[in-house]
Short mmCIF file of C-alpha atoms in Angstrom, two decimals:
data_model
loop_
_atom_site.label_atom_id
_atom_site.label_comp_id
_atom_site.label_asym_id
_atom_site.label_seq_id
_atom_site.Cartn_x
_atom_site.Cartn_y
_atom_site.Cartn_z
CA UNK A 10 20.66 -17.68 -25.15
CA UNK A 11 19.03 -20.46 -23.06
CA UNK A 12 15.35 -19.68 -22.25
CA UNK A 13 13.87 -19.58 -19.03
CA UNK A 14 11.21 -22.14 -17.14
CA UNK A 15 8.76 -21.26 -14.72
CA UNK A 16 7.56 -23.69 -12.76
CA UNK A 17 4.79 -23.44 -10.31
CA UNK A 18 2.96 -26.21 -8.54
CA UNK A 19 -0.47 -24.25 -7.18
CA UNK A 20 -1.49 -23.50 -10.88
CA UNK A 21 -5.06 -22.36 -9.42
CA UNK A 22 -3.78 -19.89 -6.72
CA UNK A 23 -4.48 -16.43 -8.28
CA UNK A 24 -1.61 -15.35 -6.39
CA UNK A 25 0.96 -17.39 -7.62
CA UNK A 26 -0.53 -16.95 -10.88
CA UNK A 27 0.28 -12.99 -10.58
CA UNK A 28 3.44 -13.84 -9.71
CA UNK A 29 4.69 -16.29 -12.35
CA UNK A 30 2.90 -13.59 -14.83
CA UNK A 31 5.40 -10.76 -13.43
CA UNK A 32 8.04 -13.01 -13.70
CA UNK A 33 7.10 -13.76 -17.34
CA UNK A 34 6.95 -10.02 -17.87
CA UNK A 35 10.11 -9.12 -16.24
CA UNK A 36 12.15 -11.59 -18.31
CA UNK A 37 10.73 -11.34 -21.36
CA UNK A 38 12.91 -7.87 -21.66
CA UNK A 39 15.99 -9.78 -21.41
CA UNK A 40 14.96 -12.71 -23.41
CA UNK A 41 13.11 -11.58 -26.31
CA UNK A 42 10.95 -14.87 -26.07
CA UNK A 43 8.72 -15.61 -23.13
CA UNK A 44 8.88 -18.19 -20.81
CA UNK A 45 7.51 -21.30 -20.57
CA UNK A 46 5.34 -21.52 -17.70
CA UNK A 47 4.87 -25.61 -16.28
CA UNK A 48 3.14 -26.82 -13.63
CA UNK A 49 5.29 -28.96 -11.30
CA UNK A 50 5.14 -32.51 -12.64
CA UNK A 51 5.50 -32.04 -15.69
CA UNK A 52 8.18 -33.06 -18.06
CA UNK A 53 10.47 -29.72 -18.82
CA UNK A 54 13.03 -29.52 -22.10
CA UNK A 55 16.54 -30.03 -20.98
CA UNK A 56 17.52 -27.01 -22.79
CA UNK A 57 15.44 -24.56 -20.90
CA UNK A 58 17.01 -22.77 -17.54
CA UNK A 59 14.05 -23.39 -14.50
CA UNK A 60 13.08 -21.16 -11.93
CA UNK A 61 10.52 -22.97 -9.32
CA UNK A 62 8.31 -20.53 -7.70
CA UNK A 63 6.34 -21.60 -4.44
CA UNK A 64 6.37 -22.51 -0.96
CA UNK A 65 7.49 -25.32 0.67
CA UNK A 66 4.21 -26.51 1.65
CA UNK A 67 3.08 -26.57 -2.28
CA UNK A 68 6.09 -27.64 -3.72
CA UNK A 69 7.97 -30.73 -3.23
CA UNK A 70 11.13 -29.57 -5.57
CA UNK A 71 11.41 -26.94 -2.98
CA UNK A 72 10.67 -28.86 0.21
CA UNK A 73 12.99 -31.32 -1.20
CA UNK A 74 15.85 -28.64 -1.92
CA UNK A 75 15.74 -25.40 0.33
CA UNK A 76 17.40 -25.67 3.54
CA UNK A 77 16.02 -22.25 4.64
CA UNK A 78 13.28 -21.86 7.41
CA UNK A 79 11.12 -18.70 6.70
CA UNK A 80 9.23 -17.87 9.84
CA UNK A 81 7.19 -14.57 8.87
CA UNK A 82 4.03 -14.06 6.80
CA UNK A 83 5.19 -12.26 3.54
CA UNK A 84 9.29 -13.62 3.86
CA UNK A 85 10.64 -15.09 1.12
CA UNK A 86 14.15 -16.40 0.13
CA UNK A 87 15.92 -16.45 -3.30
CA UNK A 88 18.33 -18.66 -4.47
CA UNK A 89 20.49 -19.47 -7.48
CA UNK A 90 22.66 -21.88 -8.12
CA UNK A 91 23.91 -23.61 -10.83
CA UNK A 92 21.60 -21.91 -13.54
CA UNK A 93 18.35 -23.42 -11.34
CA UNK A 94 16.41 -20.97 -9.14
CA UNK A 95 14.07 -21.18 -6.21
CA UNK A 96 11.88 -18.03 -5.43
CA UNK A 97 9.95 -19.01 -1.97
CA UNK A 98 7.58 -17.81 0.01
CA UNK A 99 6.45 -18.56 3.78
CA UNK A 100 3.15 -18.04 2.00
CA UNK A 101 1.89 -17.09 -1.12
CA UNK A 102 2.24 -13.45 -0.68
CA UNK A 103 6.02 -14.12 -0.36
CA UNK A 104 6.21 -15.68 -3.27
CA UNK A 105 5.09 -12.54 -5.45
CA UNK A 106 7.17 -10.20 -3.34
CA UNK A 107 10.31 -12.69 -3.68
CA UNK A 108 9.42 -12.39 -7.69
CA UNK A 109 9.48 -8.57 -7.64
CA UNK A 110 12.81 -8.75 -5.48
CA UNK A 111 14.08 -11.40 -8.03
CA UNK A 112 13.96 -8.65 -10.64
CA UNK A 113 14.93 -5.51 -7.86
CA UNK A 114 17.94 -7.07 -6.20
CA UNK A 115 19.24 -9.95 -8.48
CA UNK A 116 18.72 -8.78 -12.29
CA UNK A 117 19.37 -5.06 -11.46
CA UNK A 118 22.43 -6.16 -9.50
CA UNK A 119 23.77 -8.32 -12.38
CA UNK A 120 22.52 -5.98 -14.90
CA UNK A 121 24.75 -2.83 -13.97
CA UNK A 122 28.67 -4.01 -13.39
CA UNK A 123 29.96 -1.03 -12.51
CA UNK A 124 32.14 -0.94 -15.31
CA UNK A 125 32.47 1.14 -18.39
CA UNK A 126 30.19 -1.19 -20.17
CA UNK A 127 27.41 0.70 -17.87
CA UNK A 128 24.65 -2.61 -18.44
CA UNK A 129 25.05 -5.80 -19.49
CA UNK A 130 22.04 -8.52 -20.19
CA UNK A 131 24.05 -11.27 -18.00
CA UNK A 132 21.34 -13.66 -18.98
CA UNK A 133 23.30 -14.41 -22.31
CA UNK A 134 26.32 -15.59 -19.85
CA UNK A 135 26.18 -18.31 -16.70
CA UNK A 136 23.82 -16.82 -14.29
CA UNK A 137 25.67 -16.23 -11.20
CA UNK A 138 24.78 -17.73 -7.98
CA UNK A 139 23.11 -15.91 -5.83
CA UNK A 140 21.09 -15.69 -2.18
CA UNK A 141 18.59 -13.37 -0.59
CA UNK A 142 16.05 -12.77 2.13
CA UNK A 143 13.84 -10.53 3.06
CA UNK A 144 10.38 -9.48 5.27
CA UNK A 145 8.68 -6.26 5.71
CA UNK A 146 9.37 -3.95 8.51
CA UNK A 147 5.77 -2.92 7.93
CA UNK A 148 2.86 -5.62 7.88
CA UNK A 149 0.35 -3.68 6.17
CA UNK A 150 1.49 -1.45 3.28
CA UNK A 151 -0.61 0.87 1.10
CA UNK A 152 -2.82 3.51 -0.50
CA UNK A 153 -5.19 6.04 0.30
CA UNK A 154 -7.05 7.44 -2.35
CA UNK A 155 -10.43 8.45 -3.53
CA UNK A 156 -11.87 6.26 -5.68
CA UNK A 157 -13.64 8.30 -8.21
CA UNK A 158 -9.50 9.53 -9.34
CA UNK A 159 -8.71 6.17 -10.04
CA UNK A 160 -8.79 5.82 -13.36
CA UNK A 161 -7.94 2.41 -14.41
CA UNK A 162 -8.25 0.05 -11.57
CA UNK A 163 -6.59 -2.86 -12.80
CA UNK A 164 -3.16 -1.36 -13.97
CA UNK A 165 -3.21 0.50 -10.31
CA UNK A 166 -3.46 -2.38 -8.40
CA UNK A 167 -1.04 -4.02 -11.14
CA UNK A 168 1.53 -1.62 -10.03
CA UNK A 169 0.72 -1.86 -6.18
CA UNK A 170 1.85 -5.25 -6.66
CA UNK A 171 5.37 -4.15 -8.28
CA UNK A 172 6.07 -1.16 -5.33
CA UNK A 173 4.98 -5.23 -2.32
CA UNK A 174 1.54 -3.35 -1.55
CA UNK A 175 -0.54 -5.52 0.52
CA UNK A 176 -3.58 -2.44 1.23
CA UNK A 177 -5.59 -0.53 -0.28
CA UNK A 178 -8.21 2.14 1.28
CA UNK A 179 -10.87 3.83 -1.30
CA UNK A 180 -12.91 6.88 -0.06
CA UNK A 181 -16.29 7.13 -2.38
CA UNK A 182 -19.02 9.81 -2.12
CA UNK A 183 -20.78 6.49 -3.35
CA UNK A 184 -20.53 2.90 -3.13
CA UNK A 185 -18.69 2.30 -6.64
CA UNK A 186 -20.96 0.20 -9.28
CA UNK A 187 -18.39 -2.26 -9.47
CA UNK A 188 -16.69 -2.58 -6.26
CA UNK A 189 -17.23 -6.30 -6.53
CA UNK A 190 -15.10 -6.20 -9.58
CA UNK A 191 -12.51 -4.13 -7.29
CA UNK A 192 -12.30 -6.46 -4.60
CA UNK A 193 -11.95 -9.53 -6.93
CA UNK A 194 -9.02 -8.27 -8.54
CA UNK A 195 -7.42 -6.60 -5.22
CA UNK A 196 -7.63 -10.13 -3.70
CA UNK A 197 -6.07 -12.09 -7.05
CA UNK A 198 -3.14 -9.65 -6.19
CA UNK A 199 -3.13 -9.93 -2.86
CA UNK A 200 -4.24 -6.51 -1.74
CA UNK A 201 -6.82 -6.15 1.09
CA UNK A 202 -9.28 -3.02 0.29
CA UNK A 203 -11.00 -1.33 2.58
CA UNK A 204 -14.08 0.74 1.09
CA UNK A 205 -14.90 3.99 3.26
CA UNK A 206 -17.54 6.11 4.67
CA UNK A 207 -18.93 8.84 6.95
CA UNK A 208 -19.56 8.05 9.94
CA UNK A 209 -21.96 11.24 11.29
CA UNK A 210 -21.52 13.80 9.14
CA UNK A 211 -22.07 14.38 5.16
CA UNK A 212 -19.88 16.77 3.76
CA UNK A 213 -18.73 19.20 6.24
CA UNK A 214 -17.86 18.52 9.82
CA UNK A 215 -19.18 21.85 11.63
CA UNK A 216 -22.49 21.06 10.31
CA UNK A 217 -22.76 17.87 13.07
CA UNK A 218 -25.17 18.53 15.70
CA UNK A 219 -23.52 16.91 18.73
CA UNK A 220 -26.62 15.95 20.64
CA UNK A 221 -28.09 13.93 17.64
CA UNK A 222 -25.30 11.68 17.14
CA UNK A 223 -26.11 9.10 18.66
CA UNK A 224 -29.55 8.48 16.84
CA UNK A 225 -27.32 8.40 13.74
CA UNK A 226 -25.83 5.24 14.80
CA UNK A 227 -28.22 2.31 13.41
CA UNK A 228 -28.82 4.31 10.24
CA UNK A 229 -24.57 3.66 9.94
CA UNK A 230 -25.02 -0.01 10.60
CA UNK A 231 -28.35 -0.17 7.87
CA UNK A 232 -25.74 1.40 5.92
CA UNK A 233 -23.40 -0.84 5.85
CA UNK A 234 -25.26 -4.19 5.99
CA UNK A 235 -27.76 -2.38 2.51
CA UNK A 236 -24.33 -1.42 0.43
CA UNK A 237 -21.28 -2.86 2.13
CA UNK A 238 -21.57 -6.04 3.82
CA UNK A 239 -22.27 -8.34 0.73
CA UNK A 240 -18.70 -6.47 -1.22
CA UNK A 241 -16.04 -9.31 0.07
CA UNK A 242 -14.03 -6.23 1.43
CA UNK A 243 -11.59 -6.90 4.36
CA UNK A 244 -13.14 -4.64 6.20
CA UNK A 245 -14.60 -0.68 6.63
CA UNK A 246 -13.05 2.40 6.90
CA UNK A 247 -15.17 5.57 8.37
CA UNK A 248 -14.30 8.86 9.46
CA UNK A 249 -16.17 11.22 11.84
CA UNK A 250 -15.96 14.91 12.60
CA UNK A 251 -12.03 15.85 13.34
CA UNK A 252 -11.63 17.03 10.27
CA UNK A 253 -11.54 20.24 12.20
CA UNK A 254 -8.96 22.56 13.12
CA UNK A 255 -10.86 23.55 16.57
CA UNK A 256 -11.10 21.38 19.49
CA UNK A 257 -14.58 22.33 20.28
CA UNK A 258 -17.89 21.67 18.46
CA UNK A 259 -21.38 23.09 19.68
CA UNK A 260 -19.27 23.44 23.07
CA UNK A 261 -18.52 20.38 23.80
CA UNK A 262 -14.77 17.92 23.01
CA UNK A 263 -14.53 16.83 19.79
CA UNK A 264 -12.09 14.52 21.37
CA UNK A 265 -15.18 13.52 23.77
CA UNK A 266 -17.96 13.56 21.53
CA UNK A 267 -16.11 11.64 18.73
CA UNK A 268 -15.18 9.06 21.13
CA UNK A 269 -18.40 8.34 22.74
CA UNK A 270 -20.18 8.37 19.33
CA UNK A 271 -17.99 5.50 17.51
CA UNK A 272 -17.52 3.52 20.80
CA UNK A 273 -21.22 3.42 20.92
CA UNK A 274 -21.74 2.68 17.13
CA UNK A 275 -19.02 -0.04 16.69
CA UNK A 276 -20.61 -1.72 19.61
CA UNK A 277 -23.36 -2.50 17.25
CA UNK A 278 -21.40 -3.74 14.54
CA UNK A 279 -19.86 -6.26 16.63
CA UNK A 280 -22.39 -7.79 18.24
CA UNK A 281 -23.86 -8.51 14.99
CA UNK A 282 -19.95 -8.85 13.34
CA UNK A 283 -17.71 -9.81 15.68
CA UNK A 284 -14.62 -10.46 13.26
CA UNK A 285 -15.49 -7.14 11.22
CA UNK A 286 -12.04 -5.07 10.93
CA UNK A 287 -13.00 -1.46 11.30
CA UNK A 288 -10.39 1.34 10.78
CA UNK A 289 -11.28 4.75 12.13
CA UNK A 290 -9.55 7.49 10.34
CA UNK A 291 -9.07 10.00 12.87
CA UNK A 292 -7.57 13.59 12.13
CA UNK A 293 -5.07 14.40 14.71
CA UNK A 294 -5.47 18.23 14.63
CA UNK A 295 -8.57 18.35 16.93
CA UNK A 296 -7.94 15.67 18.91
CA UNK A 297 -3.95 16.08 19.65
CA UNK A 298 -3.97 18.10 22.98
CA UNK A 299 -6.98 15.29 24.00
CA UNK A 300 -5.45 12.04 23.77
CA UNK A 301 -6.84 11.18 27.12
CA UNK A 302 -10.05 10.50 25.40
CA UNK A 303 -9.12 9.65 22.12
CA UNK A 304 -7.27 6.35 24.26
CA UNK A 305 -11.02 5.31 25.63
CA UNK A 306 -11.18 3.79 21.32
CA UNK A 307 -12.91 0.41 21.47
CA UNK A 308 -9.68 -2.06 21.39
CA UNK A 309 -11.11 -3.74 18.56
CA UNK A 310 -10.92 -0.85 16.18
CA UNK A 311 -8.12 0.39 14.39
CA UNK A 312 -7.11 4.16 14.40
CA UNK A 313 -5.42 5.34 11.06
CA UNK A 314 -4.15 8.65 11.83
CA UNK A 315 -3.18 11.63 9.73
CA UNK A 316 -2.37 15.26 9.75
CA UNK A 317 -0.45 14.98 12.58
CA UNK A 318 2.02 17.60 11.41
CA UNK A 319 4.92 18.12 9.42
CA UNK A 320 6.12 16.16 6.02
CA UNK A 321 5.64 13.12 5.91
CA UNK A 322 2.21 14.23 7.37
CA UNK A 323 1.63 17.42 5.53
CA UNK A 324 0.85 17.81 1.92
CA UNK A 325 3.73 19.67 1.42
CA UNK A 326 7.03 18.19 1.04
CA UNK A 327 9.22 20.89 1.81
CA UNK A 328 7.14 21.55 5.38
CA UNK A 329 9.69 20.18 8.05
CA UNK A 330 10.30 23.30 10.77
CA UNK A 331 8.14 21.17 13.58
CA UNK A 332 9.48 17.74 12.16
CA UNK A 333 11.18 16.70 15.75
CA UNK A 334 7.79 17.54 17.61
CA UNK A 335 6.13 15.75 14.73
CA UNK A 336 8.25 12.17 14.69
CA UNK A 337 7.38 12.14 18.94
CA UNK A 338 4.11 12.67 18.23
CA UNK A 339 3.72 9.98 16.24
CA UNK A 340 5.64 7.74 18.56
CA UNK A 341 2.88 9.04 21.35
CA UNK A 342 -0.03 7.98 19.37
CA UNK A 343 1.60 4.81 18.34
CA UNK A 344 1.78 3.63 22.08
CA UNK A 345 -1.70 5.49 23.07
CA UNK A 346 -3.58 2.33 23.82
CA UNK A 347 -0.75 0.41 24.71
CA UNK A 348 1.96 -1.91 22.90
CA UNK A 349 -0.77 -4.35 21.26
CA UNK A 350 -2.88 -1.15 19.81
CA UNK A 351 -3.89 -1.45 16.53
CA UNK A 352 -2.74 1.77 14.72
CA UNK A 353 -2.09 2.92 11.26
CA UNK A 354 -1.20 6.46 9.80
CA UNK A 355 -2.13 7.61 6.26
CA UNK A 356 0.83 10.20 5.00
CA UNK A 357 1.10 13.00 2.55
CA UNK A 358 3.35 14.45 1.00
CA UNK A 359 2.43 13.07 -2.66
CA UNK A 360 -0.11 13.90 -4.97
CA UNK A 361 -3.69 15.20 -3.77
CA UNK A 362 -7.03 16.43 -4.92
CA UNK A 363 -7.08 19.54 -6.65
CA UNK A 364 -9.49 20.73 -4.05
CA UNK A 365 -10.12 24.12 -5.96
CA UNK A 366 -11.90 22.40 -8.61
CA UNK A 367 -13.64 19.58 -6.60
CA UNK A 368 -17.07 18.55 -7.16
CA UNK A 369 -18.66 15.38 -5.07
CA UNK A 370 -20.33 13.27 -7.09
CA UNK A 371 -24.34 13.36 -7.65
CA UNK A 372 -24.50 9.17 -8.04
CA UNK A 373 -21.99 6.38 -7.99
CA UNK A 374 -20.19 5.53 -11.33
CA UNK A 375 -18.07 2.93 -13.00
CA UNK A 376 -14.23 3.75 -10.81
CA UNK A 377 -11.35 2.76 -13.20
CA UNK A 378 -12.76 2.39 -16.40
CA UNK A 379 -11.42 5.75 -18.02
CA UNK A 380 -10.79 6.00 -21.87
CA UNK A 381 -7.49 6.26 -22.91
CA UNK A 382 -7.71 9.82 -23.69
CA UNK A 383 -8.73 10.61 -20.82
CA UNK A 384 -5.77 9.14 -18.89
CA UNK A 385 -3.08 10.25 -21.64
CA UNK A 386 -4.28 13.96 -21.02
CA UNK A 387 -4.54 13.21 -16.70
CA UNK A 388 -0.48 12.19 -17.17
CA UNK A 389 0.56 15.70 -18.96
CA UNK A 390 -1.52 17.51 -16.67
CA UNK A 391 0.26 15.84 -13.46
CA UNK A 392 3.76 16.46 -14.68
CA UNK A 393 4.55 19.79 -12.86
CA UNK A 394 3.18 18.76 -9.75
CA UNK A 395 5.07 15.37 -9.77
CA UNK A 396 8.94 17.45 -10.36
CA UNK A 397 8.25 19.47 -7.21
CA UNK A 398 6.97 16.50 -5.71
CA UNK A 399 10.54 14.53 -6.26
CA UNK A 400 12.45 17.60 -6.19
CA UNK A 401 11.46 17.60 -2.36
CA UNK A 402 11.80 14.06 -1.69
CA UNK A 403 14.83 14.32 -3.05
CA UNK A 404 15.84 16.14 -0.44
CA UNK A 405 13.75 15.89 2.65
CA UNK A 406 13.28 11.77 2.19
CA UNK A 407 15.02 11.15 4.77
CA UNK A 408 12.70 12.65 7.11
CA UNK A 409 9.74 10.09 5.66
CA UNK A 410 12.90 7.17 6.60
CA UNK A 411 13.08 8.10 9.99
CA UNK A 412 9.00 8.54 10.84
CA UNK A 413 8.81 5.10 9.71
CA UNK A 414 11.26 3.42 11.55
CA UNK A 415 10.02 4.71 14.56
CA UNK A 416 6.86 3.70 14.04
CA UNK A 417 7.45 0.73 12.77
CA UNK A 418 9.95 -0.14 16.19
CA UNK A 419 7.06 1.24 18.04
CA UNK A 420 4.79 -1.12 17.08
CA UNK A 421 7.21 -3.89 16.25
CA UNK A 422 5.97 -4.21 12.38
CA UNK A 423 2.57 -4.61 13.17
CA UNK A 424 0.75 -1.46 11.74
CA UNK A 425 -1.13 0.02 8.61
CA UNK A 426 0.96 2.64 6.83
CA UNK A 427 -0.85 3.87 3.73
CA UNK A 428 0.61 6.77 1.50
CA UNK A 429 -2.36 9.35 0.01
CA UNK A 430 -1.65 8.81 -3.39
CA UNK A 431 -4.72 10.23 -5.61
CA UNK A 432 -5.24 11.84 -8.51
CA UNK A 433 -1.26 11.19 -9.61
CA UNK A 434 -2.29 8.88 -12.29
CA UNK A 435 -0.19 6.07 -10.18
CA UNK A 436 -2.15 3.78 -12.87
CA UNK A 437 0.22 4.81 -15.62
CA UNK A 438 3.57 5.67 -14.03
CA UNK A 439 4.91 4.77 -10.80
CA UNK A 440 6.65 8.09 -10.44
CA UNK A 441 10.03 7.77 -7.93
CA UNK A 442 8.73 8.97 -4.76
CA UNK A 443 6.14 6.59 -4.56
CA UNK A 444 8.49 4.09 -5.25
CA UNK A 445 11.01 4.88 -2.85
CA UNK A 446 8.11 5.24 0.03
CA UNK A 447 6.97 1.63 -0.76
CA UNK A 448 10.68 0.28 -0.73
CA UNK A 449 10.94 2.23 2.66
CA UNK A 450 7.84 0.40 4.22
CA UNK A 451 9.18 -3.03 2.98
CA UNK A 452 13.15 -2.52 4.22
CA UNK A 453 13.82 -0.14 7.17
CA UNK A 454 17.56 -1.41 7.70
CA UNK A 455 19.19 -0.56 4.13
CA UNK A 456 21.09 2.74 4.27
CA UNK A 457 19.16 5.45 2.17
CA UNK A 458 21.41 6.54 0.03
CA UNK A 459 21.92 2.89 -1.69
CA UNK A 460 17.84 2.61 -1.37
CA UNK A 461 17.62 5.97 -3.57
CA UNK A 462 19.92 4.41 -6.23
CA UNK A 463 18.53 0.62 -6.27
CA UNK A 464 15.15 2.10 -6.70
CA UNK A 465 16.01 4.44 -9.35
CA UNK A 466 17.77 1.68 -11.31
CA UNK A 467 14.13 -0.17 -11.55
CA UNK A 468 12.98 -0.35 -15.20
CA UNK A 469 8.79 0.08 -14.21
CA UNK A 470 10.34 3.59 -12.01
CA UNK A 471 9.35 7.08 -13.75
CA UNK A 472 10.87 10.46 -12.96
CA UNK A 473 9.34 13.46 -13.94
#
């Protein structure tokens, strides 16, 4: 069998890096022997079948030799012909999700011939010729989570790479002791994170006394400038008080209240941080009947919504009665502050908290360093909860299909979507649901049923 050469010409660009060391990995299962990896320039054996990875800007084999014009950040285009192969990108984040597509729609759909021979390794034969394109119907893609249930950083990141994640948002009781660490290696993979925190309250919302607010709002800035601002982060995430189920707090709007307080508060931030990107996670069931107010949001800041009603916004997968009231909501908000808002939704629907045995932390720790043990034990313990979990998406996935197509036509691509994945041990498996959400955020035009079976075909997919 002819080996493979990877050829890269930005040798010191973590990103293609990460991406010619996926493509190693995914070949090396049909190869046995791993690919040579050369920088462009260099002399390459005859004998050896190259695939040139890069953009056209970087690489003059493929400015000399693609005839394609990619026009969006994150687009890439495949191509093979005559046993050579060009994986580009517009930029450099479309050349890792071009790899990843390399292995989901060219090897899977040379792999499985529909015949009674069920797989094949076509590698041994002529590789066929091939072409492919693709962007993301959603710019931003991601995870929620709380950081102190991550339990090996790297390897979850690793695998947000695999599902084209581009965002990751980390709620801490405390700043982690190695969030620099974090952000490094989110930003070798191409994943903007987004560290969070309160904004007004400590642990439990009704305890906020309205008419002190305000004072609270330098002590947020100190905050942020004494544990936050020296990080490399993309940006903050806070939430305030709507984690409430009332509309009212000591008599007076949440809707109101919660307004005036982080309009007041972000206009500190930006007149000493102009370009800072602030997300404000806002929970829609105080504030729903109230949008008038909620619209008054400094421009600048970006809501992320949640809990705006039924799956994909509830915990529970199976919850769908008030689904139609629940997809126009979400087309409301997505409009509130007009067609250039900046908006985002976290969903649910996946794995949570168990929030009957929670405990917040009494210091910051070391996120994503677990022992082995520890994370071997975490996987048998999830198992349960991850077969009702697909069971449901299974059959209710649609519903998740159609929430983010209309969002995502609402807002033309240009949103955060995040999925609250925590405590699922997303490290070690990338279990199908999560899978097929992430496929979903990337391609909004394939039919679902062929998305369901091209994303359970995926070697790195687990089912419980």
């Amino acid at each position: 069998m002819k080996q493979f050469a990877i050829i890269y010409s930005d040798s010191e660009n973590p990103i293609i890096k990460k991406a010619a060391e996926n493509l190693s990995q995914f070949l090396l299962d049909y190869t046995l022997n791993f690919p040579a990896c050369f920088k462009e320039g260099e002399p390459i054996p005859q004998n050896l079948r190259p695939i040139y990875i890069g953009t056209k800007g970087s690489s003059e084999f493929i400015n000399k030799n693609s005839i394609f014009n990619l026009s969006r950040p994150q687009e890439y285009r495949i191509s093979v012909k005559g046993e050579v192969a060009i994986i580009e990108g517009y930029d450099e984040l479309g050349v890792l999700y071009g790899v990843m597509d390399f292995y989901n729609k060219y090897i899977i759909k040379f792999e499985f011939p529909h015949d009674d021979r069920y797989c094949v390794n076509f590698f041994e034969e002529k590789m066929p010729d091939f072409e492919f394109s693709s962007c993301p119907a959603v710019s931003d893609r991601g995870i929620w989570t709380w950081g102190h249930v991550i339990y090996d950083y790297r390897a979850f990141i690793d695998n947000m790479v695999k599902l084209k994640m581009n965002t990751i948002i980390i709620w801490n009781d405390f700043v982690p002791l190695n969030a620099k660490e974090m952000v490094r290696y989110s930003h070798s993979c191409g994943i903007k994170i987004y560290l969070g925190f309160a904004w007004g309250w400590d642990t439990d919302c009704n305890e906020i006394q309205i008419e002190e607010l305000n004072r609270s709002s330098y002590e947020i800035l100190k905050k942020y400038e004494k544990d936050y601002a020296d990080l490399g982060g993309d940006g903050i995430y806070f939430q305030s008080f709507t984690e409430l189920k009332t509309e009212t707090l000591d008599g007076k709007l949440i809707a109101d209240a919660v307004t005036e307080f982080v309009n007041n508060t972000s206009k500190l931030f930006y007149e000493k941080y102009p370009d800072l990107d602030i997300q404000f996670g806002l929970h829609a069931t105080s504030v729903r009947e109230r949008l008038e107010f909620i619209s008054k949001v400094d421009s600048r800041i970006r809501i992320v919504w949640e809990d705006c009603g039924a799956f994909p916004f509830s915990y529970i997968p199976n919850d769908t009665e008030t689904f139609e009231q629940t997809k126009k909501f979400a087309e409301r908000i997505a409009k509130l502050r007009g067609e250039k808002d900046k908006f985002g939704v976290v969903t649910k629907g996946l794995t949570k908290l168990d929030w009957f045995e929670f405990e917040h932390l009494s210091g910051p720790v070391f996120v994503g360093t677990s022992s082995k043990t520890m994370k071997t034990n975490r996987v048998f313990r999830k198992r349960k909860i991850w077969k009702y979990l697909q069971a449901y998406w299974l059959t209710n996935s649609d519903k998740v299909y159609e929430i983010i197509k209309a969002m995502a036509n609402a807002k033309n691509g240009d949103l955060v979507v995040t999925a609250l994945v925590e405590d699922g041990m997303f490290e070690e498996n990338i279990m199908f649901p999560v899978a097929l959400y992430s496929e979903m955020l990337w391609d909004n035009k394939t039919e679902l049923n062929q998305m369901i079976n091209e994303v359970a075909l995926r070697d790195y997919v687990d089912f419980a």
